[in-house]
CSV table of C-alpha atoms and ligand atoms in Angstrom, one decimal:
chain,number,residue,atom,x,y,z
X,11,MET,CA,11.9,-8.3,22.4
X,12,GLY,CA,8.4,-7.2,21.4
X,13,ARG,CA,7.2,-4.2,19.5
X,14,PHE,CA,8.3,-1.7,22.1
X,15,SER,CA,12.0,-2.5,21.8
X,16,LEU,CA,14.4,-0.1,20.2
X,17,THR,CA,15.1,-2.5,17.4
X,18,GLU,CA,13.7,-5.4,15.6
X,19,ASP,CA,15.9,-8.4,14.5
X,20,LEU,CA,15.6,-9.2,10.9
X,21,GLY,CA,15.8,-12.3,8.7
X,22,ILE,CA,17.1,-11.9,5.2
X,23,ASP,CA,16.9,-14.3,2.2
X,24,LEU,CA,19.6,-12.7,0.0
X,25,GLY,CA,18.8,-14.6,-3.2
X,26,THR,CA,20.2,-14.5,-6.7
X,27,ALA,CA,16.7,-13.6,-8.0
X,28,ASN,CA,14.8,-12.2,-5.0
X,29,THR,CA,15.7,-10.6,-1.7
X,30,LEU,CA,13.2,-11.0,1.2
X,31,VAL,CA,13.3,-9.4,4.6
X,32,ALA,CA,11.2,-10.9,7.4
X,33,SER,CA,10.8,-10.5,11.2
X,34,ARG,CA,9.3,-12.5,14.0
X,35,ASP,CA,6.4,-10.2,14.6
X,36,ARG,CA,5.7,-8.8,11.1
X,37,GLY,CA,6.4,-11.9,8.9
X,38,ILE,CA,7.5,-11.0,5.4
X,39,ILE,CA,8.2,-7.3,5.4
X,40,LEU,CA,9.8,-6.9,2.0
X,41,ASN,CA,10.1,-9.0,-1.2
X,42,GLU,CA,11.8,-7.6,-4.2
X,43,PRO,CA,14.0,-8.6,-7.1
X,44,THR,CA,17.8,-8.6,-6.3
X,45,VAL,CA,18.4,-5.9,-8.9
X,46,VAL,CA,20.0,-2.5,-8.7
X,47,ALA,CA,20.0,0.2,-11.4
X,48,VAL,CA,23.2,2.2,-11.6
X,49,TYR,CA,24.7,4.9,-13.9
X,50,LYS,CA,26.8,3.1,-16.5
X,51,GLY,CA,30.5,2.9,-15.6
X,52,THR,CA,29.8,3.7,-11.9
X,53,ASN,CA,28.4,2.0,-8.8
X,54,GLU,CA,26.1,4.9,-8.2
X,55,VAL,CA,22.5,3.9,-7.7
X,56,ILE,CA,20.1,6.0,-9.8
X,57,LEU,CA,17.4,8.2,-8.2
X,58,ASP,CA,17.3,6.9,-4.7
X,59,GLY,CA,14.4,4.4,-4.3
X,60,MET,CA,13.9,4.1,-8.1
X,61,GLY,CA,17.2,2.3,-8.4
X,62,VAL,CA,16.7,-0.8,-6.2
X,63,GLY,CA,14.5,-3.8,-6.3
X,64,LEU,CA,11.3,-3.9,-8.2
X,65,GLU,CA,11.7,-0.6,-10.0
X,66,ALA,CA,15.2,-1.6,-11.2
X,67,TYR,CA,13.9,-5.1,-12.3
X,68,LYS,CA,11.4,-3.4,-14.6
X,69,MET,CA,14.4,-1.8,-16.3
X,70,LEU,CA,16.3,-5.0,-17.0
X,71,GLY,CA,17.0,-5.4,-20.7
X,72,LYS,CA,15.5,-2.0,-21.6
X,73,THR,CA,17.4,0.7,-19.7
X,74,PRO,CA,18.3,4.0,-21.3
X,75,GLN,CA,21.9,4.3,-22.6
X,76,ASN,CA,23.4,5.8,-19.4
X,77,ILE,CA,21.8,3.3,-17.0
X,78,ILE,CA,22.3,-0.4,-16.4
X,79,ALA,CA,20.3,-2.7,-14.3
X,80,VAL,CA,22.7,-5.1,-12.4
X,81,ARG,CA,22.0,-8.4,-10.7
X,82,PRO,CA,24.8,-8.3,-8.0
X,83,MET,CA,24.3,-12.0,-7.0
X,84,LYS,CA,25.3,-14.8,-9.3
X,85,GLY,CA,25.1,-18.5,-8.6
X,86,GLY,CA,24.0,-17.7,-5.1
X,87,VAL,CA,27.0,-15.6,-4.1
X,88,ILE,CA,28.0,-12.0,-4.2
X,89,ALA,CA,29.4,-11.1,-7.6
X,90,ASP,CA,29.5,-7.3,-6.9
X,91,PHE,CA,30.3,-6.4,-3.3
X,92,GLU,CA,29.6,-2.6,-3.4
X,93,ILE,CA,26.3,-3.0,-5.2
X,94,THR,CA,25.1,-5.8,-2.9
X,95,GLU,CA,26.0,-3.7,0.1
X,96,LYS,CA,23.9,-0.8,-1.3
X,97,LEU,CA,21.0,-3.1,-2.0
X,98,LEU,CA,21.2,-4.5,1.6
X,99,ARG,CA,21.5,-1.0,3.1
X,100,TYR,CA,18.5,0.2,1.2
X,101,PHE,CA,16.3,-2.8,2.0
X,102,LEU,CA,17.4,-2.8,5.7
X,103,ARG,CA,16.4,0.8,6.0
X,104,LYS,CA,13.1,0.3,4.1
X,105,ALA,CA,12.3,-2.7,6.4
X,106,GLN,CA,13.0,-0.8,9.6
X,107,GLN,CA,10.9,2.2,8.6
X,108,GLY,CA,13.0,4.7,10.5
X,109,LYS,CA,12.7,2.9,13.9
X,110,ALA,CA,16.2,1.6,14.0
X,111,TRP,CA,17.5,3.2,17.2
X,112,VAL,CA,19.7,0.3,17.7
X,113,LYS,CA,21.2,-1.7,14.8
X,114,PRO,CA,19.4,-5.0,14.3
X,115,ARG,CA,20.8,-8.5,14.5
X,116,VAL,CA,20.2,-10.3,11.2
X,117,VAL,CA,20.0,-13.9,10.2
X,118,ILE,CA,20.9,-14.3,6.5
X,119,ALA,CA,20.3,-17.4,4.4
X,120,VAL,CA,23.2,-18.3,2.1
X,121,PRO,CA,23.8,-21.3,-0.2
X,122,SER,CA,25.2,-24.2,1.6
X,123,GLY,CA,28.1,-24.5,-0.9
X,124,ILE,CA,29.6,-21.1,-0.3
X,125,THR,CA,33.2,-20.8,0.8
X,126,THR,CA,34.5,-19.2,4.0
X,127,VAL,CA,35.7,-16.2,2.0
X,128,GLU,CA,32.2,-15.8,0.4
X,129,LYS,CA,30.6,-16.1,3.9
X,130,ARG,CA,32.9,-13.4,5.1
X,131,ALA,CA,31.8,-11.2,2.2
X,132,VAL,CA,28.2,-11.6,3.1
X,133,ILE,CA,28.8,-10.8,6.8
X,134,ASN,CA,30.9,-7.8,5.9
X,135,SER,CA,28.3,-6.5,3.4
X,136,ALA,CA,25.5,-6.8,6.0
X,137,GLU,CA,27.6,-5.2,8.7
X,138,ARG,CA,28.5,-2.3,6.5
X,139,ALA,CA,24.9,-2.0,5.5
X,140,GLY,CA,23.8,-1.6,9.1
X,141,ALA,CA,23.6,-4.9,10.9
X,142,ARG,CA,24.9,-5.2,14.5
X,143,LYS,CA,25.5,-8.9,14.4
X,144,VAL,CA,25.2,-11.3,11.5
X,145,TYR,CA,24.2,-15.0,11.7
X,146,LEU,CA,24.4,-17.1,8.5
X,147,VAL,CA,22.3,-20.2,7.9
X,148,ASP,CA,22.2,-22.7,5.0
X,149,GLU,CA,19.3,-21.9,2.7
X,150,PRO,CA,17.7,-25.3,2.7
X,151,MET,CA,17.9,-25.4,6.5
X,152,ALA,CA,16.0,-22.0,6.6
X,153,GLY,CA,13.6,-23.5,4.1
X,154,ALA,CA,13.0,-26.5,6.3
X,155,LEU,CA,12.3,-24.4,9.4
X,156,GLY,CA,10.2,-22.0,7.3
X,157,ILE,CA,7.8,-24.7,6.2
X,158,GLY,CA,7.6,-26.0,9.8
X,159,LEU,CA,9.8,-29.1,9.7
X,160,PRO,CA,10.9,-30.2,13.1
X,161,ILE,CA,14.6,-29.5,12.5
X,162,THR,CA,15.7,-30.1,16.1
X,163,GLU,CA,14.0,-33.5,16.3
X,164,ALA,CA,15.3,-36.9,15.4
X,165,LYS,CA,12.9,-37.7,12.5
X,166,GLY,CA,14.3,-37.8,9.0
X,167,SER,CA,13.1,-35.2,6.5
X,168,MET,CA,14.3,-33.7,3.2
X,169,VAL,CA,14.1,-30.3,1.6
X,170,VAL,CA,15.0,-29.3,-2.0
X,171,ASP,CA,15.4,-25.6,-2.6
X,172,ILE,CA,15.4,-24.6,-6.3
X,173,GLY,CA,16.2,-20.9,-6.5
X,174,GLY,CA,17.5,-18.7,-9.3
X,175,GLY,CA,21.2,-19.4,-8.9
X,176,THR,CA,21.5,-22.6,-6.9
X,177,ALA,CA,19.6,-25.8,-6.1
X,178,GLU,CA,20.2,-27.0,-2.6
X,179,VAL,CA,19.3,-30.3,-0.9
X,180,ALA,CA,19.2,-30.9,2.8
X,181,ILE,CA,18.5,-34.2,4.5
X,182,LEU,CA,17.8,-33.8,8.2
X,183,ALA,CA,17.8,-36.4,11.0
X,184,LEU,CA,18.7,-36.7,14.7
X,185,GLY,CA,18.1,-33.0,15.2
X,186,GLY,CA,20.5,-31.7,12.5
X,187,PRO,CA,21.6,-31.9,8.9
X,188,VAL,CA,23.0,-35.2,7.9
X,189,VAL,CA,23.6,-34.3,4.2
X,190,VAL,CA,23.6,-30.9,2.6
X,191,THR,CA,24.5,-30.5,-1.1
X,192,SER,CA,24.3,-27.7,-3.5
X,193,VAL,CA,24.8,-27.1,-7.3
X,194,LYS,CA,25.0,-23.9,-9.1
X,195,VAL,CA,22.3,-24.8,-11.5
X,196,ALA,CA,18.8,-23.5,-11.0
X,197,GLY,CA,16.2,-21.1,-12.4
X,198,ASP,CA,18.7,-18.9,-14.3
X,199,ASP,CA,20.0,-22.1,-16.0
X,200,LEU,CA,16.5,-23.1,-17.0
X,201,ASP,CA,16.1,-19.7,-18.6
X,202,GLU,CA,19.5,-20.1,-20.4
X,203,GLY,CA,18.3,-23.5,-21.6
X,204,ILE,CA,15.4,-21.8,-23.3
X,205,VAL,CA,17.6,-19.1,-24.9
X,206,ALA,CA,19.9,-21.8,-26.3
X,207,TYR,CA,17.0,-24.0,-27.5
X,208,LEU,CA,15.3,-21.1,-29.4
X,209,ARG,CA,18.5,-20.1,-31.0
X,210,LYS,CA,19.4,-23.6,-32.1
X,211,LYS,CA,16.0,-24.9,-33.2
X,212,HIS,CA,14.2,-21.7,-34.3
X,213,ASN,CA,17.0,-19.3,-35.2
X,214,LEU,CA,15.4,-17.0,-32.7
X,215,GLN,CA,17.3,-14.8,-30.4
X,216,VAL,CA,15.6,-13.8,-27.1
X,217,GLY,CA,16.9,-12.2,-23.9
X,218,PRO,CA,16.9,-13.8,-20.4
X,219,GLN,CA,13.7,-12.0,-19.3
X,220,THR,CA,11.8,-13.3,-22.3
X,221,ALA,CA,13.1,-16.8,-21.6
X,222,GLU,CA,12.0,-16.5,-17.9
X,223,GLU,CA,8.5,-15.4,-19.0
X,224,ILE,CA,8.3,-18.4,-21.4
X,225,LYS,CA,9.3,-20.7,-18.6
X,226,LYS,CA,6.7,-19.3,-16.2
X,227,THR,CA,4.0,-19.4,-18.9
X,228,ILE,CA,4.4,-22.8,-20.6
X,229,GLY,CA,7.4,-24.4,-18.8
X,230,SER,CA,7.1,-27.8,-17.2
X,231,ALA,CA,9.3,-30.7,-16.0
X,232,MET,CA,6.8,-33.5,-16.9
X,233,PRO,CA,4.1,-33.9,-19.5
X,234,LEU,CA,1.1,-31.7,-18.9
X,235,GLU,CA,-2.5,-32.9,-19.0
X,236,GLN,CA,-3.1,-30.1,-21.5
X,237,GLU,CA,0.0,-29.2,-23.5
X,238,ARG,CA,0.3,-25.5,-24.3
X,239,SER,CA,1.8,-23.1,-26.7
X,240,MET,CA,2.6,-19.4,-26.9
X,241,GLU,CA,3.8,-16.8,-29.4
X,242,VAL,CA,7.3,-15.6,-28.7
X,243,ALA,CA,8.8,-12.4,-30.1
X,244,GLY,CA,12.6,-12.2,-30.7
X,245,ARG,CA,15.1,-11.5,-33.3
X,246,ASP,CA,16.0,-13.7,-36.3
X,247,THR,CA,19.6,-14.9,-35.8
X,248,LEU,CA,20.3,-14.8,-39.5
X,249,ASN,CA,18.9,-11.5,-40.8
X,250,LEU,CA,18.6,-9.9,-37.3
X,251,MET,CA,15.1,-8.7,-38.0
X,252,PRO,CA,12.3,-8.9,-35.4
X,253,ARG,CA,10.2,-12.1,-35.7
X,254,LYS,CA,7.5,-14.0,-33.9
X,255,THR,CA,7.3,-17.8,-33.5
X,256,VAL,CA,4.8,-20.1,-31.8
X,257,ILE,CA,6.5,-22.4,-29.3
X,258,THR,CA,5.0,-25.4,-27.5
X,259,SER,CA,5.3,-26.7,-24.0
X,260,GLU,CA,6.8,-29.9,-25.3
X,261,GLU,CA,9.6,-28.0,-26.8
X,262,ILE,CA,10.2,-25.9,-23.7
X,263,ARG,CA,10.3,-29.1,-21.6
X,264,GLU,CA,13.0,-30.4,-23.9
X,265,ALA,CA,14.9,-27.2,-23.5
X,266,LEU,CA,14.8,-27.6,-19.7
X,267,GLN,CA,16.0,-31.2,-19.7
X,268,GLU,CA,19.7,-30.7,-19.2
X,269,PRO,CA,19.6,-28.3,-16.2
X,270,LEU,CA,16.8,-30.4,-14.7
X,271,ARG,CA,19.1,-33.4,-14.9
X,272,VAL,CA,21.8,-31.7,-13.0
X,273,ILE,CA,19.4,-30.7,-10.2
X,274,ASN,CA,18.0,-34.3,-10.2
X,275,ARG,CA,21.6,-35.6,-9.9
X,276,ALA,CA,22.2,-33.4,-6.8
X,277,VAL,CA,19.0,-34.9,-5.2
X,278,LEU,CA,20.1,-38.4,-6.0
X,279,ASP,CA,23.7,-37.7,-4.7
X,280,ALA,CA,22.3,-36.5,-1.4
X,281,LEU,CA,20.1,-39.6,-1.0
X,282,GLU,CA,23.0,-41.8,-1.8
X,283,ALA,CA,25.1,-40.1,0.9
X,284,ALA,CA,22.5,-40.3,3.6
X,285,PRO,CA,22.6,-43.1,6.2
X,286,PRO,CA,20.3,-45.9,5.1
X,287,GLU,CA,18.6,-45.9,8.5
X,288,ILE,CA,16.6,-42.8,7.7
X,289,GLY,CA,15.2,-44.1,4.4
X,290,ALA,CA,12.0,-45.3,6.1
X,291,ASP,CA,11.4,-41.8,7.5
X,292,LEU,CA,12.0,-40.2,4.2
X,293,ILE,CA,9.6,-42.4,2.4
X,294,GLU,CA,7.0,-41.5,5.0
X,295,THR,CA,7.6,-37.7,5.2
X,296,GLY,CA,8.7,-37.3,1.6
X,297,ILE,CA,10.6,-34.5,-0.1
X,298,VAL,CA,9.4,-31.0,0.2
X,299,ILE,CA,10.3,-28.5,-2.6
X,300,VAL,CA,10.8,-24.8,-1.8
X,301,GLY,CA,12.1,-21.9,-3.8
X,302,GLY,CA,10.8,-20.4,-7.1
X,303,GLY,CA,11.7,-23.5,-9.0
X,304,ALA,CA,9.0,-25.4,-7.1
X,305,LEU,CA,6.5,-23.5,-9.2
X,306,LEU,CA,7.6,-25.3,-12.4
X,307,PRO,CA,4.6,-27.5,-13.2
X,308,GLY,CA,5.5,-31.2,-12.7
X,309,ILE,CA,8.7,-30.7,-10.7
X,310,ASP,CA,7.2,-32.7,-7.9
X,311,ARG,CA,6.3,-35.6,-10.1
X,312,TYR,CA,9.7,-35.4,-11.8
X,313,LEU,CA,11.6,-35.8,-8.5
X,314,SER,CA,9.2,-38.5,-7.2
X,315,LYS,CA,9.7,-40.5,-10.3
X,316,SER,CA,13.5,-40.4,-10.2
X,317,THR,CA,13.8,-41.0,-6.4
X,318,GLY,CA,10.9,-43.2,-5.7
X,319,ILE,CA,10.1,-40.9,-2.7
X,320,PRO,CA,6.9,-38.8,-2.7
X,321,ALA,CA,7.7,-35.2,-3.4
X,322,SER,CA,5.4,-32.2,-2.7
X,323,ILE,CA,5.6,-28.4,-3.2
X,324,SER,CA,5.6,-26.4,-0.1
X,325,GLU,CA,3.0,-23.8,0.6
X,326,ASP,CA,4.2,-20.4,-0.7
X,327,PRO,CA,7.6,-21.8,-1.9
X,328,LEU,CA,9.1,-18.3,-2.7
X,329,THR,CA,8.9,-17.1,0.9
X,330,ALA,CA,9.8,-20.3,2.7
X,331,VAL,CA,13.5,-19.5,3.2
X,332,ALA,CA,12.7,-16.0,4.4
X,333,ARG,CA,10.1,-17.2,6.9
X,334,GLY,CA,12.6,-19.6,8.2
X,335,THR,CA,15.3,-16.9,8.8
X,336,ALA,CA,12.7,-15.1,10.9
X,337,ARG,CA,12.0,-18.2,12.9
X,338,PHE,CA,15.6,-18.7,13.7
X,339,LEU,CA,15.4,-15.3,15.4
X,340,GLU,CA,12.9,-16.7,17.9
X,341,ASP,CA,15.6,-18.7,19.6
X,342,LEU,CA,19.1,-18.1,18.5
X,343,ASP,CA,20.4,-20.3,21.3
X,344,LEU,CA,18.3,-23.3,20.5
X,345,TYR,CA,19.3,-23.2,16.9
X,346,SER,CA,22.9,-22.2,17.4
X,347,SER,CA,24.2,-25.4,15.9
X,348,PHE,CA,22.6,-24.4,12.6
X,349,LEU,CA,24.1,-20.9,12.6
X,350,SER,CA,27.5,-19.5,12.0
X,351,GLU,CA,28.0,-16.0,13.3
X,352,GLY,CA,30.1,-12.9,12.7
X,353,ASP,CA,31.4,-10.7,15.5
X,354,GLU,CA,29.3,-8.1,17.1
X,355,VAL,CA,29.9,-4.7,15.7
X,356,GLY,CA,29.1,-1.3,17.3
L,30,ATP,N1,5.9,-20.0,-12.0
L,30,ATP,C1,7.2,-20.3,-12.1
L,30,ATP,N2,7.6,-21.4,-12.8
L,30,ATP,C2,8.9,-21.7,-12.9
L,30,ATP,N3,9.9,-21.0,-12.3
L,30,ATP,C3,9.6,-19.9,-11.6
L,30,ATP,C4,8.2,-19.5,-11.4
L,30,ATP,N4,8.2,-18.4,-10.6
L,30,ATP,C5,9.4,-18.1,-10.3
L,30,ATP,N5,10.3,-19.0,-10.9
L,30,ATP,C6,11.7,-19.0,-10.8
L,30,ATP,O1,12.2,-19.1,-9.5
L,30,ATP,C7,13.5,-18.5,-9.5
L,30,ATP,C8,13.6,-17.6,-8.3
L,30,ATP,O2,13.3,-18.3,-7.1
L,30,ATP,P1,13.9,-17.8,-5.7
L,30,ATP,O3,13.3,-16.5,-5.4
L,30,ATP,O4,13.6,-18.9,-4.7
L,30,ATP,O5,15.4,-17.7,-6.0
L,30,ATP,P2,16.5,-17.0,-5.1
L,30,ATP,O6,16.3,-17.4,-3.7
L,30,ATP,O7,16.5,-15.6,-5.4
L,30,ATP,O8,17.9,-17.7,-5.7
L,30,ATP,P3,19.0,-18.5,-5.0
L,30,ATP,O9,18.4,-19.2,-3.8
L,30,ATP,O10,19.5,-19.5,-6.0
L,30,ATP,O11,20.1,-17.5,-4.6
L,30,ATP,C9,13.7,-17.7,-10.8
L,30,ATP,O12,14.6,-18.5,-11.6
L,30,ATP,C10,12.3,-17.7,-11.3
L,30,ATP,O13,12.3,-17.7,-12.8
L,31,MG,MG1,16.9,-18.9,-2.5
């Protein structure tokens, strides 16, 4: 199927924080926050186009009274079906640019830990949003293919995907996954760690968007060559008045310790569950980190230190899973053992 076909199959990374759509020929077509702005008390998306993705994200935490910005995915799974379906419908339409004469087949990356019922929900949402046939693939597996790991070959390799809602670990060998684990602790929990820390240690109340900004600006998993600081604006928890405080990167690192420990535990659990024979391969190929959490400075050193295996950050970690979903479309038969599929719909 080339560019003259009546449809183009699509890969989707339906993430807690970001949704990406990709295709074989066009690469990443769309990359926007998983946020929808609706009229309060309804599931009605505001001003078509203004209400989904980036524009809605800008409204988080500062919407006018009659509008709320909703994140319909939580912990990697659909928390709000109707809104997720609307988001998918809007993104599918936008990605297809009016050339959808025939409904596309789609490969969707989902957290490896989701239940059968949750899988069904993703399939149903995508079908109602306009997909002809839906294939699901575990996120870390899509990440592995996205960064070019030879997932159908025998060699052992390991991928850690740290997203917004889940952290996932996959160890591959003998042409398939040998261990896949997942915890519902990831970027959102790092943000929450910062919120809690500032409240406790500085009597300062900040929202999740501010916490995320702090994490991206001065967050780290390991000591930095040059420690940093920034001024943070929030509200005093005692007198409720606006206040500014200077926060250091050492403090933020402390705030991130607990969620980082949980993620680290998942990585160690996966390694312990893997057959010992592939240890030599893993020491050679190392751990590759994908997902937005890979951008936290020092996360590679942090995981290397705890596992004793070299860890590296993938190129463009935020798009790795989406690029992988598009690569599955190149040969659905070859990769069938990695995919679970829904029924074809008309
Ligand atoms: N520079 C950065 N430093 C630290 N964290 C970052 C940085 N940039 C993005 N992130 C975090 O990465 C997370 C989003 O990553 P990603 O898009 O991979 O998640 P997702 O795929 O939407 O979520 P999930 O896979 O859990 O459903 C957010 O928590 C975001 O704060
Ligand atoms: Mg993800």
